[in-house]
mmCIF file of C-alpha atoms in Angstrom:
data_model
loop_
_atom_site.group_PDB
_atom_site.id
_atom_site.type_symbol
_atom_site.label_atom_id
_atom_site.label_comp_id
_atom_site.label_asym_id
_atom_site.label_seq_id
_atom_site.Cartn_x
_atom_site.Cartn_y
_atom_site.Cartn_z
ATOM 1 C CA UNK O 1 22.654 7.814 26.651
ATOM 2 C CA UNK O 2 21.547 11.179 25.293
ATOM 3 C CA UNK O 3 19.553 11.143 22.094
ATOM 4 C CA UNK O 4 20.806 13.311 19.215
ATOM 5 C CA UNK O 5 19.040 16.419 17.985
ATOM 6 C CA UNK O 6 16.864 16.231 14.874
ATOM 7 C CA UNK O 7 16.045 18.585 12.031
ATOM 8 C CA UNK O 8 12.987 18.567 9.785
ATOM 9 C CA UNK O 9 13.628 18.295 6.056
ATOM 10 C CA UNK O 10 11.422 18.547 2.979
ATOM 11 C CA UNK O 11 11.957 16.293 -0.014
ATOM 12 C CA UNK O 12 11.118 17.563 -3.489
ATOM 13 C CA UNK O 13 10.034 14.914 -6.005
ATOM 14 C CA UNK O 14 8.897 15.313 -9.592
ATOM 15 C CA UNK O 15 5.581 14.028 -10.932
ATOM 16 C CA UNK O 16 2.192 15.182 -12.243
ATOM 17 C CA UNK O 17 -0.930 15.615 -10.125
ATOM 18 C CA UNK O 18 -4.624 15.504 -11.046
ATOM 19 C CA UNK O 19 -6.480 18.298 -9.264
ATOM 20 C CA UNK O 20 -9.996 17.704 -10.638
ATOM 21 C CA UNK O 21 -10.813 14.019 -10.113
ATOM 22 C CA UNK O 22 -14.420 14.411 -11.250
ATOM 23 C CA UNK O 23 -13.442 16.010 -14.572
ATOM 24 C CA UNK O 24 -10.757 13.398 -15.214
ATOM 25 C CA UNK O 25 -13.122 10.485 -14.586
ATOM 26 C CA UNK O 26 -15.667 12.018 -16.949
ATOM 27 C CA UNK O 27 -12.950 12.513 -19.568
ATOM 28 C CA UNK O 28 -11.785 8.910 -19.280
ATOM 29 C CA UNK O 29 -15.340 7.558 -19.564
ATOM 30 C CA UNK O 30 -15.818 9.537 -22.758
ATOM 31 C CA UNK O 31 -12.477 8.353 -24.142
ATOM 32 C CA UNK O 32 -13.524 4.691 -23.998
ATOM 33 C CA UNK O 33 -17.081 5.443 -25.164
ATOM 34 C CA UNK O 34 -18.719 4.082 -22.019
ATOM 35 C CA UNK O 35 -22.168 4.940 -23.364
ATOM 36 C CA UNK O 36 -21.654 2.407 -26.163
ATOM 37 C CA UNK O 37 -20.733 -0.363 -23.690
ATOM 38 C CA UNK O 38 -23.733 -0.265 -21.353
ATOM 39 C CA UNK O 39 -27.519 -0.318 -21.518
ATOM 40 C CA UNK O 40 -30.047 1.093 -19.049
ATOM 41 C CA UNK O 41 -30.831 -1.355 -16.265
ATOM 42 C CA UNK O 42 -27.511 -3.192 -16.472
ATOM 43 C CA UNK O 43 -26.016 -4.243 -13.161
ATOM 44 C CA UNK O 44 -22.359 -3.245 -13.149
ATOM 45 C CA UNK O 45 -19.944 -4.332 -10.412
ATOM 46 C CA UNK O 46 -17.133 -1.997 -9.376
ATOM 47 C CA UNK O 47 -14.153 -3.526 -7.612
ATOM 48 C CA UNK O 48 -12.939 -1.931 -4.381
ATOM 49 C CA UNK O 49 -9.709 -3.168 -2.820
ATOM 50 C CA UNK O 50 -8.125 -2.740 0.584
ATOM 51 C CA UNK O 51 -5.244 -0.428 -0.347
ATOM 52 C CA UNK O 52 -5.108 3.133 0.927
ATOM 53 C CA UNK O 53 -5.207 4.663 -2.548
ATOM 54 C CA UNK O 54 -5.324 8.458 -2.712
ATOM 55 C CA UNK O 55 -8.831 9.704 -3.568
ATOM 56 C CA UNK O 56 -10.141 6.138 -3.909
ATOM 57 C CA UNK O 57 -13.548 6.932 -2.418
ATOM 58 C CA UNK O 58 -13.876 9.977 -4.670
ATOM 59 C CA UNK O 59 -12.807 7.973 -7.720
ATOM 60 C CA UNK O 60 -15.365 5.236 -7.045
ATOM 61 C CA UNK O 61 -18.064 7.832 -6.319
ATOM 62 C CA UNK O 62 -17.491 9.476 -9.696
ATOM 63 C CA UNK O 63 -17.444 6.173 -11.559
ATOM 64 C CA UNK O 64 -20.793 5.426 -9.897
ATOM 65 C CA UNK O 65 -22.126 8.823 -10.985
ATOM 66 C CA UNK O 66 -21.057 8.282 -14.596
ATOM 67 C CA UNK O 67 -22.809 4.915 -14.661
ATOM 68 C CA UNK O 68 -25.982 6.349 -13.155
ATOM 69 C CA UNK O 69 -26.104 9.007 -15.876
ATOM 70 C CA UNK O 70 -26.475 6.141 -18.352
ATOM 71 C CA UNK O 71 -29.239 4.435 -16.375
ATOM 72 C CA UNK O 72 -26.938 1.708 -15.075
ATOM 73 C CA UNK O 73 -27.279 0.102 -11.622
ATOM 74 C CA UNK O 74 -23.777 0.154 -10.057
ATOM 75 C CA UNK O 75 -22.791 -2.018 -7.085
ATOM 76 C CA UNK O 76 -19.513 -1.915 -5.192
ATOM 77 C CA UNK O 77 -17.826 -5.247 -4.491
ATOM 78 C CA UNK O 78 -15.073 -5.615 -1.848
ATOM 79 C CA UNK O 79 -12.308 -7.336 -3.809
ATOM 80 C CA UNK O 80 -9.531 -8.480 -1.533
ATOM 81 C CA UNK O 81 -8.049 -11.741 -0.357
ATOM 82 C CA UNK O 82 -7.702 -12.290 3.380
ATOM 83 C CA UNK O 83 -7.965 -8.661 4.477
ATOM 84 C CA UNK O 84 -10.699 -7.826 6.940
ATOM 85 C CA UNK O 85 -10.142 -11.165 8.636
ATOM 86 C CA UNK O 86 -11.333 -12.921 5.449
ATOM 87 C CA UNK O 87 -14.946 -12.200 6.385
ATOM 88 C CA UNK O 88 -17.667 -10.369 4.454
ATOM 89 C CA UNK O 89 -18.313 -8.027 7.386
ATOM 90 C CA UNK O 90 -14.628 -7.369 7.962
ATOM 91 C CA UNK O 91 -14.084 -6.398 4.337
ATOM 92 C CA UNK O 92 -16.901 -3.852 4.523
ATOM 93 C CA UNK O 93 -15.160 -2.382 7.579
ATOM 94 C CA UNK O 94 -11.913 -2.131 5.615
ATOM 95 C CA UNK O 95 -13.700 -0.155 2.893
ATOM 96 C CA UNK O 96 -15.367 2.086 5.463
ATOM 97 C CA UNK O 97 -11.904 2.849 6.855
ATOM 98 C CA UNK O 98 -10.960 4.073 3.373
ATOM 99 C CA UNK O 99 -14.066 6.259 3.099
ATOM 100 C CA UNK O 100 -15.794 3.891 0.669
ATOM 101 C CA UNK O 101 -19.322 3.756 2.050
ATOM 102 C CA UNK O 102 -22.738 3.336 0.482
ATOM 103 C CA UNK O 103 -23.825 6.813 1.557
ATOM 104 C CA UNK O 104 -20.767 8.572 0.164
ATOM 105 C CA UNK O 105 -20.351 6.607 -3.073
ATOM 106 C CA UNK O 106 -24.056 6.318 -3.817
ATOM 107 C CA UNK O 107 -24.179 2.592 -4.498
ATOM 108 C CA UNK O 108 -24.803 -0.565 -2.474
ATOM 109 C CA UNK O 109 -21.824 -2.544 -1.204
ATOM 110 C CA UNK O 110 -22.318 -6.276 -1.740
ATOM 111 C CA UNK O 111 -19.841 -8.268 0.297
ATOM 112 C CA UNK O 112 -19.397 -12.031 0.309
ATOM 113 C CA UNK O 113 -16.551 -14.524 0.466
ATOM 114 C CA UNK O 114 -18.410 -16.946 -1.801
ATOM 115 C CA UNK O 115 -16.778 -17.670 -5.161
ATOM 116 C CA UNK O 116 -17.346 -19.939 -8.139
ATOM 117 C CA UNK O 117 -14.760 -21.470 -10.430
ATOM 118 C CA UNK O 118 -14.905 -19.824 -13.861
ATOM 119 C CA UNK O 119 -12.045 -21.612 -15.601
ATOM 120 C CA UNK O 120 -8.428 -22.588 -15.314
ATOM 121 C CA UNK O 121 -5.067 -21.404 -16.586
ATOM 122 C CA UNK O 122 -3.107 -23.220 -19.318
ATOM 123 C CA UNK O 123 -1.106 -24.784 -16.485
ATOM 124 C CA UNK O 124 -4.297 -26.183 -14.925
ATOM 125 C CA UNK O 125 -4.660 -23.724 -12.021
ATOM 126 C CA UNK O 126 -8.282 -23.131 -10.980
ATOM 127 C CA UNK O 127 -9.601 -19.587 -11.389
ATOM 128 C CA UNK O 128 -12.374 -18.248 -9.135
ATOM 129 C CA UNK O 129 -14.596 -15.170 -9.134
ATOM 130 C CA UNK O 130 -16.780 -13.441 -6.547
ATOM 131 C CA UNK O 131 -20.411 -14.551 -6.807
ATOM 132 C CA UNK O 132 -21.752 -10.997 -6.649
ATOM 133 C CA UNK O 133 -19.611 -10.096 -9.644
ATOM 134 C CA UNK O 134 -20.809 -13.179 -11.487
ATOM 135 C CA UNK O 135 -24.403 -12.131 -10.768
ATOM 136 C CA UNK O 136 -23.721 -8.754 -12.390
ATOM 137 C CA UNK O 137 -23.935 -8.006 -16.106
ATOM 138 C CA UNK O 138 -20.458 -6.479 -16.267
ATOM 139 C CA UNK O 139 -17.539 -5.388 -14.093
ATOM 140 C CA UNK O 140 -15.157 -2.447 -13.901
ATOM 141 C CA UNK O 141 -11.771 -3.351 -12.412
ATOM 142 C CA UNK O 142 -10.194 -0.467 -10.488
ATOM 143 C CA UNK O 143 -6.644 -0.728 -9.130
ATOM 144 C CA UNK O 144 -3.551 1.292 -8.348
ATOM 145 C CA UNK O 145 -0.572 0.269 -10.459
ATOM 146 C CA UNK O 146 2.724 0.169 -8.574
ATOM 147 C CA UNK O 147 5.723 -2.010 -7.870
ATOM 148 C CA UNK O 148 4.894 -4.981 -5.674
ATOM 149 C CA UNK O 149 6.165 -5.290 -2.127
ATOM 150 C CA UNK O 150 6.900 -9.033 -2.420
ATOM 151 C CA UNK O 151 8.626 -9.473 -5.763
ATOM 152 C CA UNK O 152 10.037 -7.940 -8.941
ATOM 153 C CA UNK O 153 8.608 -9.309 -12.192
ATOM 154 C CA UNK O 154 10.348 -9.548 -15.544
ATOM 155 C CA UNK O 155 6.832 -9.478 -17.049
ATOM 156 C CA UNK O 156 6.209 -5.992 -15.559
ATOM 157 C CA UNK O 157 2.954 -7.220 -14.031
ATOM 158 C CA UNK O 158 3.059 -6.631 -10.296
ATOM 159 C CA UNK O 159 0.464 -4.744 -8.246
ATOM 160 C CA UNK O 160 -2.343 -3.483 -10.439
ATOM 161 C CA UNK O 161 -5.405 -4.351 -12.482
ATOM 162 C CA UNK O 162 -4.272 -7.884 -13.366
ATOM 163 C CA UNK O 163 -3.586 -8.699 -9.711
ATOM 164 C CA UNK O 164 -6.962 -7.235 -8.751
ATOM 165 C CA UNK O 165 -8.597 -9.438 -11.401
ATOM 166 C CA UNK O 166 -6.815 -12.485 -9.995
ATOM 167 C CA UNK O 167 -6.597 -12.198 -6.213
ATOM 168 C CA UNK O 168 -9.158 -9.438 -5.649
ATOM 169 C CA UNK O 169 -12.001 -10.896 -7.688
ATOM 170 C CA UNK O 170 -10.975 -14.435 -6.692
ATOM 171 C CA UNK O 171 -11.168 -13.448 -3.018
ATOM 172 C CA UNK O 172 -9.705 -15.485 -0.174
ATOM 173 C CA UNK O 173 -9.888 -18.809 -2.017
ATOM 174 C CA UNK O 174 -7.805 -17.552 -4.944
ATOM 175 C CA UNK O 175 -5.385 -15.812 -2.620
ATOM 176 C CA UNK O 176 -4.824 -19.002 -0.640
ATOM 177 C CA UNK O 177 -4.283 -20.999 -3.818
ATOM 178 C CA UNK O 178 -1.745 -18.623 -5.322
ATOM 179 C CA UNK O 179 0.086 -17.981 -2.061
ATOM 180 C CA UNK O 180 0.399 -21.736 -1.490
ATOM 181 C CA UNK O 181 3.049 -21.619 -4.243
ATOM 182 C CA UNK O 182 4.982 -18.867 -2.465
ATOM 183 C CA UNK O 183 6.576 -16.156 -4.596
ATOM 184 C CA UNK O 184 6.222 -18.361 -7.672
ATOM 185 C CA UNK O 185 2.462 -18.220 -7.222
ATOM 186 C CA UNK O 186 1.977 -14.463 -7.001
ATOM 187 C CA UNK O 187 4.778 -13.521 -9.379
ATOM 188 C CA UNK O 188 4.657 -16.184 -12.101
ATOM 189 C CA UNK O 189 1.204 -17.775 -11.866
ATOM 190 C CA UNK O 190 -0.890 -14.748 -10.923
ATOM 191 C CA UNK O 191 -0.780 -13.017 -14.354
ATOM 192 C CA UNK O 192 -2.282 -16.066 -16.057
ATOM 193 C CA UNK O 193 -5.051 -16.251 -13.434
ATOM 194 C CA UNK O 194 -5.816 -12.565 -13.973
ATOM 195 C CA UNK O 195 -5.878 -13.057 -17.728
ATOM 196 C CA UNK O 196 -8.456 -15.848 -17.439
ATOM 197 C CA UNK O 197 -10.628 -13.569 -15.298
ATOM 198 C CA UNK O 198 -10.344 -10.724 -17.801
ATOM 199 C CA UNK O 199 -11.227 -13.114 -20.641
ATOM 200 C CA UNK O 200 -14.136 -14.870 -18.927
ATOM 201 C CA UNK O 201 -15.918 -11.893 -17.363
ATOM 202 C CA UNK O 202 -17.597 -9.039 -19.181
ATOM 203 C CA UNK O 203 -15.008 -6.424 -18.241
ATOM 204 C CA UNK O 204 -16.178 -2.993 -19.403
ATOM 205 C CA UNK O 205 -12.726 -1.551 -18.780
ATOM 206 C CA UNK O 206 -9.926 -1.365 -16.279
ATOM 207 C CA UNK O 207 -9.275 1.878 -14.417
ATOM 208 C CA UNK O 208 -5.566 2.198 -13.729
ATOM 209 C CA UNK O 209 -4.408 4.658 -11.074
ATOM 210 C CA UNK O 210 -0.827 5.844 -10.702
ATOM 211 C CA UNK O 211 0.343 7.983 -7.800
ATOM 212 C CA UNK O 212 3.275 10.370 -7.577
ATOM 213 C CA UNK O 213 5.890 10.409 -4.829
ATOM 214 C CA UNK O 214 3.626 12.462 -2.571
ATOM 215 C CA UNK O 215 0.794 9.879 -2.564
ATOM 216 C CA UNK O 216 -1.215 12.097 -4.909
ATOM 217 C CA UNK O 217 -3.217 10.941 -7.901
ATOM 218 C CA UNK O 218 -0.962 11.431 -10.920
ATOM 219 C CA UNK O 219 -2.686 9.362 -13.621
ATOM 220 C CA UNK O 220 -6.159 7.914 -14.051
ATOM 221 C CA UNK O 221 -6.554 5.894 -17.222
ATOM 222 C CA UNK O 222 -9.539 3.923 -18.465
ATOM 223 C CA UNK O 223 -8.196 0.930 -20.386
ATOM 224 C CA UNK O 224 -10.034 -1.312 -22.807
ATOM 225 C CA UNK O 225 -10.161 -4.903 -21.532
ATOM 226 C CA UNK O 226 -7.983 -6.296 -24.327
ATOM 227 C CA UNK O 227 -5.302 -3.657 -23.696
ATOM 228 C CA UNK O 228 -5.076 -3.976 -19.905
ATOM 229 C CA UNK O 229 -1.897 -6.089 -19.778
ATOM 230 C CA UNK O 230 -0.005 -3.932 -22.273
ATOM 231 C CA UNK O 231 -1.009 -0.621 -20.690
ATOM 232 C CA UNK O 232 -0.403 -1.887 -17.156
ATOM 233 C CA UNK O 233 3.168 -2.797 -18.090
ATOM 234 C CA UNK O 234 3.759 0.728 -19.391
ATOM 235 C CA UNK O 235 2.086 2.398 -16.416
ATOM 236 C CA UNK O 236 4.106 0.286 -13.971
ATOM 237 C CA UNK O 237 7.316 1.687 -15.438
ATOM 238 C CA UNK O 238 5.958 5.214 -15.052
ATOM 239 C CA UNK O 239 4.918 4.483 -11.468
ATOM 240 C CA UNK O 240 8.347 3.122 -10.610
ATOM 241 C CA UNK O 241 10.030 6.261 -11.956
ATOM 242 C CA UNK O 242 7.944 8.412 -9.573
ATOM 243 C CA UNK O 243 8.453 6.381 -6.400
ATOM 244 C CA UNK O 244 9.569 8.277 -3.296
ATOM 245 C CA UNK O 245 12.557 7.190 -1.246
ATOM 246 C CA UNK O 246 14.306 7.866 2.035
ATOM 247 C CA UNK O 247 16.762 10.792 1.996
ATOM 248 C CA UNK O 248 19.849 8.551 2.446
ATOM 249 C CA UNK O 249 20.670 4.889 1.843
ATOM 250 C CA UNK O 250 22.779 4.086 4.917
ATOM 251 C CA UNK O 251 20.777 4.392 8.124
ATOM 252 C CA UNK O 252 21.513 3.209 11.660
ATOM 253 C CA UNK O 253 17.912 3.570 12.887
ATOM 254 C CA UNK O 254 14.723 4.171 10.936
ATOM 255 C CA UNK O 255 11.909 5.320 13.217
ATOM 256 C CA UNK O 256 8.454 4.821 11.667
ATOM 257 C CA UNK O 257 5.638 6.616 13.465
ATOM 258 C CA UNK O 258 2.946 4.308 12.124
ATOM 259 C CA UNK O 259 2.645 1.177 9.999
ATOM 260 C CA UNK O 260 -0.542 -0.289 8.595
ATOM 261 C CA UNK O 261 -2.531 -1.711 5.716
ATOM 262 C CA UNK O 262 -3.612 1.784 4.638
ATOM 263 C CA UNK O 263 0.025 2.605 3.898
ATOM 264 C CA UNK O 264 1.072 -0.663 2.284
ATOM 265 C CA UNK O 265 -0.195 -4.211 1.953
ATOM 266 C CA UNK O 266 2.873 -5.159 3.980
ATOM 267 C CA UNK O 267 2.379 -2.479 6.631
ATOM 268 C CA UNK O 268 5.618 -0.866 5.533
ATOM 269 C CA UNK O 269 6.534 -0.655 1.855
ATOM 270 C CA UNK O 270 9.393 -3.095 1.348
ATOM 271 C CA UNK O 271 10.689 -1.032 -1.577
ATOM 272 C CA UNK O 272 11.140 1.930 0.770
ATOM 273 C CA UNK O 273 12.807 0.104 3.664
ATOM 274 C CA UNK O 274 14.830 -2.380 1.598
ATOM 275 C CA UNK O 275 13.562 -5.438 3.468
ATOM 276 C CA UNK O 276 11.577 -8.360 2.080
ATOM 277 C CA UNK O 277 11.920 -11.046 4.764
ATOM 278 C CA UNK O 278 10.587 -13.848 2.590
ATOM 279 C CA UNK O 279 12.059 -17.299 2.976
ATOM 280 C CA UNK O 280 14.500 -18.038 0.160
ATOM 281 C CA UNK O 281 14.285 -14.573 -1.420
ATOM 282 C CA UNK O 282 17.229 -12.179 -1.572
ATOM 283 C CA UNK O 283 16.988 -8.879 0.239
ATOM 284 C CA UNK O 284 17.112 -5.603 -1.675
ATOM 285 C CA UNK O 285 20.444 -3.841 -2.123
ATOM 286 C CA UNK O 286 19.274 -0.527 -0.689
ATOM 287 C CA UNK O 287 18.534 1.206 1.508
ATOM 288 C CA UNK O 288 20.728 -0.391 4.153
ATOM 289 C CA UNK O 289 19.025 -0.033 7.539
ATOM 290 C CA UNK O 290 20.392 -1.618 10.705
ATOM 291 C CA UNK O 291 17.311 -1.279 12.942
ATOM 292 C CA UNK O 292 13.709 -0.291 12.323
ATOM 293 C CA UNK O 293 11.388 0.914 15.085
ATOM 294 C CA UNK O 294 7.630 0.607 14.421
ATOM 295 C CA UNK O 295 6.052 2.972 16.923
ATOM 296 C CA UNK O 296 2.315 2.551 16.320
ATOM 297 C CA UNK O 297 -0.312 0.627 14.326
ATOM 298 C CA UNK O 298 -2.772 2.680 12.263
ATOM 299 C CA UNK O 299 -6.459 2.688 13.161
ATOM 300 C CA UNK O 300 -7.609 1.803 9.596
ATOM 301 C CA UNK O 301 -5.658 -1.465 9.920
ATOM 302 C CA UNK O 302 -8.259 -2.725 12.431
ATOM 303 C CA UNK O 303 -5.580 -4.581 14.390
ATOM 304 C CA UNK O 304 -3.965 -6.192 11.322
ATOM 305 C CA UNK O 305 -0.279 -5.945 12.185
ATOM 306 C CA UNK O 306 1.109 -7.792 9.167
ATOM 307 C CA UNK O 307 4.459 -6.199 8.450
ATOM 308 C CA UNK O 308 5.500 -5.810 12.070
ATOM 309 C CA UNK O 309 8.040 -8.551 11.395
ATOM 310 C CA UNK O 310 9.814 -6.131 9.064
ATOM 311 C CA UNK O 311 10.685 -4.092 12.158
ATOM 312 C CA UNK O 312 13.173 -4.951 14.907
ATOM 313 C CA UNK O 313 11.590 -3.002 17.751
ATOM 314 C CA UNK O 314 8.108 -1.839 18.593
ATOM 315 C CA UNK O 315 6.255 -0.331 21.547
ATOM 316 C CA UNK O 316 3.786 -1.564 24.119
ATOM 317 C CA UNK O 317 1.187 0.756 22.564
ATOM 318 C CA UNK O 318 1.594 -1.037 19.235
ATOM 319 C CA UNK O 319 1.505 -4.482 20.831
ATOM 320 C CA UNK O 320 -1.740 -3.727 22.641
ATOM 321 C CA UNK O 321 -3.467 -2.906 19.332
ATOM 322 C CA UNK O 322 -2.669 -6.209 17.590
ATOM 323 C CA UNK O 323 -5.636 -8.382 16.672
ATOM 324 C CA UNK O 324 -3.971 -11.770 16.511
ATOM 325 C CA UNK O 325 -6.817 -13.490 14.654
ATOM 326 C CA UNK O 326 -6.970 -10.932 11.842
ATOM 327 C CA UNK O 327 -3.177 -10.645 11.643
ATOM 328 C CA UNK O 328 -2.594 -14.383 11.595
ATOM 329 C CA UNK O 329 -5.216 -14.914 8.889
ATOM 330 C CA UNK O 330 -3.496 -12.406 6.623
ATOM 331 C CA UNK O 331 0.005 -13.706 7.376
ATOM 332 C CA UNK O 332 -0.920 -17.356 6.873
ATOM 333 C CA UNK O 333 -2.691 -16.550 3.617
ATOM 334 C CA UNK O 334 0.434 -14.790 2.347
ATOM 335 C CA UNK O 335 2.627 -17.653 3.698
ATOM 336 C CA UNK O 336 5.367 -15.117 4.546
ATOM 337 C CA UNK O 337 5.607 -15.937 8.246
ATOM 338 C CA UNK O 338 8.587 -13.729 9.072
ATOM 339 C CA UNK O 339 6.509 -10.641 8.325
ATOM 340 C CA UNK O 340 4.111 -11.564 11.118
ATOM 341 C CA UNK O 341 6.746 -12.105 13.786
ATOM 342 C CA UNK O 342 6.445 -9.820 16.798
ATOM 343 C CA UNK O 343 9.463 -7.504 17.213
ATOM 344 C CA UNK O 344 11.024 -6.801 20.595
ATOM 345 C CA UNK O 345 8.375 -4.879 22.564
ATOM 346 C CA UNK O 346 9.727 -1.819 24.392
ATOM 347 C CA UNK O 347 7.824 0.425 26.809
ATOM 348 C CA UNK O 348 7.658 3.525 24.589
ATOM 349 C CA UNK O 349 9.323 5.532 21.812
ATOM 350 C CA UNK O 350 12.041 6.992 23.994
ATOM 351 C CA UNK O 351 13.167 3.619 25.282
ATOM 352 C CA UNK O 352 12.932 2.015 21.825
ATOM 353 C CA UNK O 353 15.334 4.626 20.434
ATOM 354 C CA UNK O 354 17.695 4.082 23.358
ATOM 355 C CA UNK O 355 17.696 0.323 22.739
ATOM 356 C CA UNK O 356 18.313 0.756 19.015
ATOM 357 C CA UNK O 357 21.247 3.052 19.682
ATOM 358 C CA UNK O 358 22.622 0.776 22.404
ATOM 359 C CA UNK O 359 22.642 -2.097 19.924
ATOM 360 C CA UNK O 360 24.416 -0.094 17.215
ATOM 361 C CA UNK O 361 27.814 -1.211 18.447
ATOM 362 C CA UNK O 362 30.474 1.427 18.774
ATOM 363 C CA UNK O 363 28.427 4.327 17.399
ATOM 364 C CA UNK O 364 28.302 7.489 19.464
ATOM 365 C CA UNK O 365 24.821 8.944 19.789
ATOM 366 C CA UNK O 366 25.935 12.221 18.229
ATOM 367 C CA UNK O 367 27.153 10.345 15.135
ATOM 368 C CA UNK O 368 24.128 8.074 14.728
ATOM 369 C CA UNK O 369 22.401 8.198 11.342
ATOM 370 C CA UNK O 370 18.717 8.242 12.302
ATOM 371 C CA UNK O 371 15.738 8.984 10.062
ATOM 372 C CA UNK O 372 12.195 9.457 11.309
ATOM 373 C CA UNK O 373 9.196 9.164 8.958
ATOM 374 C CA UNK O 374 5.410 9.311 9.567
ATOM 375 C CA UNK O 375 4.960 6.080 7.546
ATOM 376 C CA UNK O 376 6.460 4.603 4.380
ATOM 377 C CA UNK O 377 3.849 6.178 2.097
ATOM 378 C CA UNK O 378 4.281 9.847 2.957
ATOM 379 C CA UNK O 379 7.918 10.895 2.700
ATOM 380 C CA UNK O 380 7.669 14.557 1.788
ATOM 381 C CA UNK O 381 8.571 15.610 5.331
ATOM 382 C CA UNK O 382 10.983 13.577 7.448
ATOM 383 C CA UNK O 383 13.278 14.201 10.385
ATOM 384 C CA UNK O 384 16.979 13.366 10.321
ATOM 385 C CA UNK O 385 19.522 13.290 13.111
ATOM 386 C CA UNK O 386 22.110 16.062 13.253
ATOM 387 C CA UNK O 387 24.878 13.776 11.970
ATOM 388 C CA UNK O 388 23.132 13.529 8.586
ATOM 389 C CA UNK O 389 22.858 17.275 7.991
ATOM 390 C CA UNK O 390 26.243 17.734 6.211
ATOM 391 C CA UNK O 391 25.369 14.931 3.768
ATOM 392 C CA UNK O 392 21.845 16.163 3.131
ATOM 393 C CA UNK O 393 23.007 19.734 2.537
ATOM 394 C CA UNK O 394 24.657 18.475 -0.642
ATOM 395 C CA UNK O 395 21.411 17.012 -2.037
ATOM 396 C CA UNK O 396 19.616 19.435 -4.345
ATOM 397 C CA UNK O 397 16.173 17.850 -3.934
ATOM 398 C CA UNK O 398 16.092 18.172 -0.135
ATOM 399 C CA UNK O 399 15.399 21.381 1.780
ATOM 400 C CA UNK O 400 16.426 21.730 5.416
ATOM 401 C CA UNK O 401 13.756 23.397 7.542
ATOM 402 C CA UNK O 402 14.887 25.071 10.754
ATOM 403 C CA UNK O 403 17.616 24.106 13.178
ATOM 404 C CA UNK O 404 18.371 20.795 14.964
ATOM 405 C CA UNK O 405 16.269 20.405 18.100
ATOM 406 C CA UNK O 406 15.849 17.747 20.804
ATOM 407 C CA UNK O 407 12.977 15.274 20.461
ATOM 408 C CA UNK O 408 9.944 16.180 22.550
ATOM 409 C CA UNK O 409 8.297 13.168 24.227
ATOM 410 C CA UNK O 410 4.990 13.229 26.104
ATOM 411 C CA UNK O 411 4.572 12.126 29.719
ATOM 412 C CA UNK O 412 4.342 8.499 28.586
ATOM 413 C CA UNK O 413 7.535 8.616 26.542
ATOM 414 C CA UNK O 414 5.861 8.805 23.108
ATOM 415 C CA UNK O 415 6.495 11.274 20.299
ATOM 416 C CA UNK O 416 3.598 13.293 18.861
ATOM 417 C CA UNK O 417 2.608 12.134 15.374
ATOM 418 C CA UNK O 418 4.358 13.812 12.462
ATOM 419 C CA UNK O 419 2.344 15.787 9.920
ATOM 420 C CA UNK O 420 2.223 13.979 6.572
ATOM 421 C CA UNK O 421 1.414 17.023 4.418
ATOM 422 C CA UNK O 422 1.686 20.812 4.357
#
């Protein structure tokens, strides 16, 4: 079966962008009167999660610099649940993969999985906090605010500062406890856990980050501790309005060059691909994708292949990179087993595409609706099969670049990686 030709397209999305991160951080620190909140010699913890947030190392570095100007002793605390194999060393490696290092950020990284109970929710759920944070005089909670990949909340508290306060600061123990309740735990119980943490700890402020559709920093906002929930709800709505999406909703094959924890906590963003694969939870209405091919696993994932179960096909190259121990730890902690299932393993990209087309019953190759993306985070440039061109020509926010051309595979049957940016 001959594969169709593909054409590169450019998607145009609206949304602001912060060009001077250093100036914006300084502005935000002044806005909340940071100098009035700290004293020289204070030990201030700064949370650092496992998400591949744009400019995260630079943001943390500048928060550190602002604290140092005031004579404060900053320390960076890895704040994540089971990522990094749920080990102190593994979580430092995760941060290093994001560029968050002691040398670059200018502050020590104190990593431990040890926690202490600091209270409980009104419903009686235990609330834990990292011991290094408890040994500090205050904490700054940094998080990207965006729609969650596991659920949709009527409270408008999903992935953000409150979740970082709950599962990040509570580490693996809190993550296990909340995930033991399934979706109910992370959707309905998590906000109350985060609120207890915000109430019990000396939170100087929360730093909310919102990204635009191009994975660029759009908003950085320092939020007073008592206003975190209210502002996070508002910022989540803004974030949702700026989310990127695939160029069309009905797709026969979605080919994803790379999945990984640096692109989404679920390897592939479920909001982009329209798949949840959580026992008892309804799937999203769109997009409607018949088969997904996950070609490769990103290096910053350190073998964590959570999310591969969202795909139908993968390659031998991908399979060989899986660290079963790290992956299983993350999957079991989440309790969403289907997301850790191994897809059908095919020799290479070329054969995976052939299999996907073969299993699209009755569809001629020339009429197949195929979309190729570098990952589910960067969707500015994508490739579409020739059959989609007439439909895409009618979309004002998409620009067609060049003419349809055959796919070019290397000697091993793999495609060269797509460029994510200009």
